[in-house]
Short mmCIF file of C-alpha atoms in Angstrom, two decimals:
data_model
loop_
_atom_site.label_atom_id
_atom_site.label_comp_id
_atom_site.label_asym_id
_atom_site.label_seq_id
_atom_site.Cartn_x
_atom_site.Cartn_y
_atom_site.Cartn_z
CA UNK V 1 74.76 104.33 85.70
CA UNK V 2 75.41 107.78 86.55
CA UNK V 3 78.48 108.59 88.78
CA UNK V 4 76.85 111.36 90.77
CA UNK V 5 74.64 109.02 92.76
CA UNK V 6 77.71 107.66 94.41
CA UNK V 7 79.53 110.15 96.56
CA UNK V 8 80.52 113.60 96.12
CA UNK V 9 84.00 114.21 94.67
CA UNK V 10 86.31 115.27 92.02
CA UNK V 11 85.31 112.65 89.22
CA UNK V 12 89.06 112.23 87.53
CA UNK V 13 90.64 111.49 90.66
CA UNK V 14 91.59 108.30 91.43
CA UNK V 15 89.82 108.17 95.20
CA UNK V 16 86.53 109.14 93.41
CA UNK V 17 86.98 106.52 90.71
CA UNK V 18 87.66 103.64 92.99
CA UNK V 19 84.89 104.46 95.11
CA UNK V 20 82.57 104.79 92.35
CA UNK V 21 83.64 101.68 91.43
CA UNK V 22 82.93 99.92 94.40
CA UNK V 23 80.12 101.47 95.03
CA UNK V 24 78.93 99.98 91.63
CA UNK V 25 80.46 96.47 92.48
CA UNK V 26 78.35 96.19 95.67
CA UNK V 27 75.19 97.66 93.72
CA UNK V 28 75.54 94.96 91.23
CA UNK V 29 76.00 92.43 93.50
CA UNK V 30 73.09 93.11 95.80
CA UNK V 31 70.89 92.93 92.81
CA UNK V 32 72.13 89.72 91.63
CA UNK V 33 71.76 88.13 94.84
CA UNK V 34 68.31 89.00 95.33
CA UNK V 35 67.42 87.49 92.15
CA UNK V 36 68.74 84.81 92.82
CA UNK V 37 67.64 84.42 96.13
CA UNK V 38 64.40 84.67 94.35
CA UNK V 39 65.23 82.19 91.36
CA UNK V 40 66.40 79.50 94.12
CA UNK V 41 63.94 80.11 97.24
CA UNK V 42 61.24 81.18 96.04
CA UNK V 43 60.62 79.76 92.47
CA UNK V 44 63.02 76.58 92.47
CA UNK V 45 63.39 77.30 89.27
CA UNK V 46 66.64 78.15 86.87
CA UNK V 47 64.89 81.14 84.96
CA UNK V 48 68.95 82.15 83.94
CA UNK V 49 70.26 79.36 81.89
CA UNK V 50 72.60 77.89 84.48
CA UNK V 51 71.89 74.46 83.13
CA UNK V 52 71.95 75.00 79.69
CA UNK V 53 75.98 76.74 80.12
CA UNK V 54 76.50 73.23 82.45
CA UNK V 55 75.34 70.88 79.46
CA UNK V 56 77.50 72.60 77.24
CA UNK V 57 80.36 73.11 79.36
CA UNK V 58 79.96 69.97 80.96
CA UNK V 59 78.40 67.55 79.16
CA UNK V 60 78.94 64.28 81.59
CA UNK V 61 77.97 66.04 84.28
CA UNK V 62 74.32 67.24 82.97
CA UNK V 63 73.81 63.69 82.06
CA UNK V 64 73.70 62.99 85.32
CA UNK V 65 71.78 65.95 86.85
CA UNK V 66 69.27 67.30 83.72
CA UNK V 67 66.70 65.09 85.22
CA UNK V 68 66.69 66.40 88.76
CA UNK V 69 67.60 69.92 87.92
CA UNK V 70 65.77 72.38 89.45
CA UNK V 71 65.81 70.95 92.63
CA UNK V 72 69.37 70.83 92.57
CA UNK V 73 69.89 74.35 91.33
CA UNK V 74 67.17 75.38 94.37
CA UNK V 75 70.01 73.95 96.93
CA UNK V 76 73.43 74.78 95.28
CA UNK V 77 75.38 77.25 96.49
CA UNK V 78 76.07 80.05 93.82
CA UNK V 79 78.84 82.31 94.27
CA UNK V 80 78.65 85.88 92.77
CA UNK V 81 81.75 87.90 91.43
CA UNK V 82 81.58 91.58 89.95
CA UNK V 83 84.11 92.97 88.85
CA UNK V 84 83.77 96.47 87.65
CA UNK V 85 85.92 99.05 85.70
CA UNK V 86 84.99 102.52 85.27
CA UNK V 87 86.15 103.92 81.74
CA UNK V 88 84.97 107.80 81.61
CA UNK V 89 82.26 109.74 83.22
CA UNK V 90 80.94 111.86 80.00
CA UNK V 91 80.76 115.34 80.88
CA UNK V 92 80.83 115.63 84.84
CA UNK V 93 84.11 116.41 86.10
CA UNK V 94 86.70 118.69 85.18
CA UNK V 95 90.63 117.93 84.61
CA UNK V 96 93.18 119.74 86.67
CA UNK V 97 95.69 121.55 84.50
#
């Protein structure tokens, strides 16, 4: 992504950073969400893998729920974490000094 879609500012500074970064956290997020808001709602259907990680992870477990699968994945309740860290810009921005 490119940091001057975000807001205007000084890109080395710390205020721009963080902002950029949450900026990109809440971008990311809203994406994911709608796909899978579409994945559950719409398609009942686990086009991500979320089983396949659960039989590996949790082998017992997938025993018991392979069989009724997507419907189960259609009602569960995913929670979605970003966590993002900005490393450098490339060329926008100039340091002070």
């Amino acid at each position: 992504m490119r940091e001057d879609w975000v807001y205007p500012g000084e890109a080395f500074e710390k205020d721009f950073i963080h902002r950029a970064e949450q900026a990109t956290v809440e971008a990311i997020r809203n994406a994911t969400e709608k796909v899978l808001s579409k994945m559950q709602k719409d398609l009942k259907v686990d086009v991500a893998g979320f089983g396949k990680k659960i039989s590996i992870k949790y082998p017992q477990m997938w025993k018991r729920m392979k069989k009724d699968w997507d419907r189960k994945f259609s009602e569960m309740q995913v929670d979605v974490k970003v966590n993002v860290k900005i490393q450098e810009f490339g060329t926008k921005g100039a340091k002070k000094g």
